[in-house]
Short mmCIF file of C-alpha atoms in Angstrom, two decimals:
data_model
loop_
_atom_site.label_atom_id
_atom_site.label_comp_id
_atom_site.label_asym_id
_atom_site.label_seq_id
_atom_site.Cartn_x
_atom_site.Cartn_y
_atom_site.Cartn_z
CA MET A 269 0.07 -0.03 -0.12
CA SER A 270 1.47 3.48 -0.92
CA ILE A 271 1.90 6.05 1.77
CA VAL A 272 -0.47 8.41 -0.06
CA ASN A 273 -3.25 5.98 -0.22
CA SER A 274 -2.74 5.02 3.45
CA THR A 275 -2.93 8.76 4.43
CA GLU A 276 -6.26 9.30 2.56
CA ARG A 277 -8.01 6.11 3.94
CA PHE A 278 -9.73 8.03 6.84
CA SER A 279 -10.87 11.13 5.09
CA GLY A 280 -14.53 10.44 4.73
CA ARG A 281 -14.48 8.93 8.33
CA VAL A 282 -13.46 11.73 10.43
CA GLU A 283 -16.65 12.51 12.13
CA ASP A 284 -17.29 8.94 13.23
CA TYR A 285 -13.60 8.49 14.43
CA ILE A 286 -13.81 11.66 16.66
CA LYS A 287 -17.01 10.28 18.40
CA TYR A 288 -16.48 6.44 18.53
CA ARG A 289 -12.74 5.43 18.38
CA PRO A 290 -11.60 4.12 21.96
CA GLY A 291 -9.43 6.33 24.10
CA TYR A 292 -6.46 4.81 25.99
CA PRO A 293 -6.29 4.00 29.92
CA GLU A 294 -4.55 6.61 31.94
CA GLU A 295 -2.31 4.01 32.92
CA VAL A 296 -0.51 3.96 29.54
CA LEU A 297 0.46 7.56 30.18
CA ASP A 298 1.75 6.62 33.68
CA PHE A 299 3.90 3.92 32.20
CA LEU A 300 5.30 5.99 29.36
CA GLY A 301 6.06 8.72 31.74
CA ALA A 302 7.97 6.51 34.05
CA GLU A 303 9.50 3.99 31.39
CA CYS A 304 10.66 6.93 29.03
CA GLY A 305 11.83 9.25 31.85
CA LEU A 306 9.61 12.19 30.93
CA SER A 307 8.49 15.18 32.78
CA ALA A 308 6.59 18.44 32.11
CA GLY A 309 8.10 20.05 29.18
CA SER A 310 9.66 16.94 27.49
CA ALA A 311 9.29 17.18 23.77
CA VAL A 312 7.10 14.33 22.31
CA ALA A 313 6.18 13.67 18.53
CA ASP A 314 2.62 11.89 18.36
CA VAL A 315 3.10 10.55 14.78
CA GLY A 316 0.01 9.65 12.87
CA SER A 317 -2.05 11.75 15.37
CA GLY A 318 -5.11 11.60 13.63
CA THR A 319 -7.91 13.66 15.41
CA GLY A 320 -5.61 14.11 18.42
CA ILE A 321 -7.02 11.38 20.73
CA PHE A 322 -3.70 10.60 22.08
CA THR A 323 -2.29 14.07 21.54
CA SER A 324 -4.85 15.31 24.07
CA MET A 325 -3.62 12.80 26.73
CA LEU A 326 -0.15 13.81 26.18
CA LEU A 327 -0.74 17.47 26.49
CA ARG A 328 -2.53 17.00 29.84
CA ARG A 329 0.58 15.52 31.22
CA GLY A 330 2.29 18.81 30.31
CA TYR A 331 4.46 17.54 27.36
CA THR A 332 5.30 19.70 24.46
CA VAL A 333 3.45 17.62 21.60
CA TYR A 334 4.27 17.79 17.87
CA ALA A 335 1.20 16.21 16.17
CA VAL A 336 2.58 14.68 12.97
CA GLU A 337 -0.39 13.89 10.52
CA PRO A 338 -0.70 13.96 7.03
CA ASN A 339 -4.43 13.67 6.55
CA LEU A 340 -5.63 17.19 6.37
CA ASN A 341 -9.27 16.39 7.33
CA MET A 342 -7.91 14.74 10.59
CA GLN A 343 -5.36 17.36 11.24
CA HIS A 344 -8.11 20.13 11.01
CA ALA A 345 -10.51 18.09 13.32
CA ALA A 346 -7.44 18.18 15.87
CA ARG A 347 -6.69 21.84 15.34
CA LEU A 348 -10.35 22.65 16.09
CA TRP A 349 -10.06 20.61 19.22
CA LEU A 350 -6.68 21.65 20.42
CA ASP A 351 -5.36 24.97 18.87
CA THR A 352 -5.90 26.74 22.21
CA GLU A 353 -3.37 24.41 23.87
CA GLN A 354 -0.31 26.25 24.20
CA ASN A 355 2.13 22.92 23.68
CA PHE A 356 0.10 21.70 20.84
CA ILE A 357 2.19 21.91 17.52
CA PRO A 358 0.60 20.43 14.43
CA VAL A 359 2.64 19.15 11.75
CA ASP A 360 1.69 18.38 8.22
CA ALA A 361 4.00 15.48 7.44
CA THR A 362 4.43 11.61 7.32
CA ALA A 363 6.06 9.34 9.70
CA GLU A 364 8.88 8.74 7.34
CA ALA A 365 9.66 12.44 6.77
CA THR A 366 8.42 14.38 9.88
CA THR A 367 10.37 17.74 9.09
CA LEU A 368 11.40 17.76 12.91
CA GLU A 369 14.70 18.71 14.07
CA THR A 370 17.43 16.19 14.66
CA HIS A 371 17.90 14.84 18.09
CA SER A 372 15.16 16.99 19.28
CA LEU A 373 12.61 14.69 21.02
CA ASP A 374 12.33 12.72 24.22
CA MET A 375 9.84 10.34 22.96
CA VAL A 376 8.22 9.59 19.72
CA VAL A 377 4.73 7.77 20.10
CA CYS A 378 2.63 6.11 17.38
CA ALA A 379 -0.80 5.38 18.80
CA GLN A 380 -2.96 3.07 16.44
CA ALA A 381 -0.85 4.29 13.61
CA PHE A 382 2.31 2.33 13.22
CA HIS A 383 0.86 -0.41 10.89
CA TRP A 384 0.14 2.16 8.19
CA PHE A 385 3.90 3.29 8.03
CA ASN A 386 6.83 2.08 5.97
CA ASN A 387 8.61 0.46 9.10
CA GLU A 388 12.21 0.74 7.98
CA ARG A 389 11.95 4.23 6.77
CA ALA A 390 10.02 5.29 9.98
CA ARG A 391 12.85 3.64 11.98
CA MET A 392 15.36 5.60 10.45
CA GLU A 393 13.38 8.85 10.50
CA PHE A 394 12.54 8.26 14.35
CA ASN A 395 16.21 7.60 15.00
CA ARG A 396 17.10 10.84 13.48
CA ILE A 397 14.71 13.03 15.53
CA LEU A 398 15.10 11.23 18.90
CA LYS A 399 17.79 12.53 21.26
CA PRO A 400 20.30 9.86 21.91
CA ALA A 401 18.48 8.79 25.11
CA GLY A 402 15.13 9.20 23.64
CA PHE A 403 12.41 6.36 23.18
CA ALA A 404 9.86 5.28 20.70
CA ALA A 405 6.60 3.93 21.98
CA LEU A 406 4.07 1.89 19.86
CA VAL A 407 0.49 1.65 21.09
CA TRP A 408 -2.63 0.00 19.86
CA ASN A 409 -6.18 -0.69 21.10
CA ASN A 410 -6.35 -4.39 20.13
CA ARG A 411 -9.81 -5.29 20.03
CA LEU A 412 -10.46 -8.80 21.39
CA PRO A 413 -12.38 -10.73 18.76
CA ASP A 414 -13.61 -13.49 21.07
CA ALA A 415 -14.26 -11.64 24.24
CA ASP A 416 -18.00 -12.79 24.01
CA GLN A 417 -20.62 -13.84 21.51
CA PHE A 418 -20.98 -10.32 20.23
CA SER A 419 -17.12 -9.77 19.58
CA TYR A 420 -16.85 -13.10 17.95
CA ALA A 421 -20.06 -12.37 15.57
CA TYR A 422 -18.62 -8.82 14.77
CA GLU A 423 -15.20 -10.18 13.97
CA ASN A 424 -16.63 -12.59 11.54
CA LEU A 425 -18.65 -10.04 9.93
CA LEU A 426 -15.72 -7.71 9.34
CA LYS A 427 -13.81 -10.97 7.81
CA SER A 428 -16.65 -11.65 5.51
CA GLU A 429 -17.84 -8.18 4.56
CA SER A 430 -15.08 -5.54 4.89
CA LEU A 431 -13.09 -4.09 2.09
CA ASP A 432 -9.51 -5.25 2.94
CA TYR A 433 -9.54 -5.94 6.80
CA ASN A 434 -7.35 -9.07 6.69
CA LYS A 435 -4.76 -7.08 4.70
CA VAL A 436 -4.77 -3.88 6.83
CA ASN A 437 -5.51 -5.34 10.29
CA HIS A 438 -2.78 -4.08 12.79
CA ARG A 439 -2.70 -7.52 14.06
CA ASN A 440 -0.37 -8.26 11.22
CA ILE A 441 2.48 -6.50 12.83
CA GLY A 442 4.21 -9.46 14.75
CA SER A 443 7.50 -10.03 16.77
CA ALA A 444 9.70 -10.09 13.64
CA ASP A 445 8.38 -6.61 12.67
CA LEU A 446 8.93 -5.28 16.35
CA LYS A 447 12.34 -6.83 16.59
CA ALA A 448 13.47 -5.29 13.31
CA PHE A 449 12.12 -1.70 14.65
CA PHE A 450 13.58 -1.64 18.01
CA ARG A 451 17.28 -1.54 18.39
CA ASN A 452 19.08 -4.69 18.93
CA GLY A 453 15.49 -6.30 18.75
CA LYS A 454 14.92 -5.35 22.30
CA TYR A 455 11.82 -3.78 23.57
CA LYS A 456 9.36 -4.13 26.61
CA GLN A 457 5.78 -4.77 26.18
CA VAL A 458 2.98 -4.00 28.80
CA ASN A 459 -0.68 -4.51 28.43
CA PHE A 460 -3.90 -2.84 29.83
CA ARG A 461 -7.64 -3.43 29.86
CA ASN A 462 -9.91 -1.03 27.95
CA ARG A 463 -13.68 -1.17 27.05
CA GLN A 464 -16.25 0.68 25.17
CA VAL A 465 -20.05 0.35 25.84
CA PHE A 466 -22.34 1.22 22.80
CA ASP A 467 -26.12 1.33 21.98
CA PHE A 468 -26.74 0.38 18.10
CA GLY A 469 -25.88 4.05 17.14
CA GLY A 470 -22.58 3.80 18.73
CA VAL A 471 -21.84 0.35 17.21
CA CYS A 472 -22.50 1.66 13.89
CA GLY A 473 -20.35 4.76 14.48
CA ARG A 474 -17.51 2.58 15.85
CA ALA A 475 -17.69 0.43 12.63
CA PHE A 476 -17.90 2.86 10.12
CA SER A 477 -14.90 4.80 11.63
CA SER A 478 -12.83 1.93 10.30
CA SER A 479 -11.18 2.40 6.97
CA TYR A 480 -11.85 -1.08 5.82
CA VAL A 481 -15.71 -0.98 6.35
CA PRO A 482 -17.38 -0.18 3.38
CA PRO A 483 -19.02 3.42 3.32
CA LEU A 484 -22.43 3.58 4.51
CA SER A 485 -23.26 5.40 1.20
CA SER A 486 -22.60 2.36 -0.79
CA ALA A 487 -24.74 -0.75 -1.23
CA ALA A 488 -21.97 -2.81 0.22
CA GLY A 489 -22.09 -0.26 3.24
CA ILE A 490 -25.86 -0.60 3.62
CA ARG A 491 -25.64 -4.55 3.68
CA PHE A 492 -22.94 -4.33 6.21
CA ARG A 493 -25.25 -2.33 8.40
CA GLU A 494 -28.08 -4.56 8.13
CA LYS A 495 -26.02 -7.57 9.15
CA LEU A 496 -24.58 -5.53 12.07
CA GLN A 497 -28.01 -4.72 13.30
CA ASP A 498 -28.78 -8.50 13.02
CA ILE A 499 -25.83 -9.28 15.23
CA PHE A 500 -26.93 -6.42 17.60
CA VAL A 501 -30.40 -7.55 17.97
CA LYS A 502 -29.09 -11.25 18.89
CA HIS A 503 -26.47 -10.37 21.18
CA ASN A 504 -27.36 -6.87 23.08
CA VAL A 505 -28.19 -6.91 26.86
CA ASN A 506 -30.38 -4.06 27.76
CA GLY A 507 -29.67 -2.29 24.57
CA LYS A 508 -26.11 -2.36 24.66
CA VAL A 509 -22.94 -4.36 23.72
CA SER A 510 -19.35 -3.96 24.62
CA PHE A 511 -16.20 -3.79 22.70
CA TYR A 512 -13.12 -5.14 24.67
CA TYR A 513 -9.56 -4.15 24.15
CA LYS A 514 -6.12 -5.33 25.24
CA THR A 515 -4.18 -1.81 25.04
CA GLU A 516 -0.56 -2.91 23.90
CA VAL A 517 2.38 -0.80 24.56
CA TYR A 518 5.75 -1.28 23.12
CA THR A 519 8.74 0.73 24.26
CA GLY A 520 12.45 0.94 23.31
CA LYS A 521 15.18 2.41 21.54
CA VAL A 522 15.51 2.60 17.65
#
């Protein structure tokens, strides 16, 4: 997949992305602060920052945050939300060419984004912009596909009715990719629990925020929504279902 195509995938899904994508447990920020030696004023690049979900959490910790995002629609959404924050610095650039100063950052973090990058070129760029003692962190909300019957049915729906779910799924990033990215193949992994609870409107918003789900304006999207409703009706409890996640955090030098 080309870098250009990957940066444009979410252009028509920004509103749903803002409303329905999961946040991250505060424990993630606690861990990164301690593991990466961060303090108020530390310089952090949130690469692939999207609409600013993780950026906002970094800003609350008092860090100076360079929000690197090539998708202009998503970057615009982040600006509307965060432009009043003194330490928010939006950057229109890619992970492979951030335009940031050499050896200027204490941490580079990629939240729900690394699987879209060219891994080797991003590794070289991160090595350039990080201080010698700086850290890289990769973070994913990994939705658990078999947490309950709804989760299992939803996963099967994605596999059968989505555009390219199996191709772009971030679970395709494995230990070999991580070892190649982190210096000498060494990194630390920690996991945290995360959860979202939705009515059917929320379930639809969450589903259609994903780039691999066919647009609701298409025939395939209408069919997807109908099948999603069937799953919801079958598995909801008091009008709600849950999305369960394992929030995975990988840290190390590059």
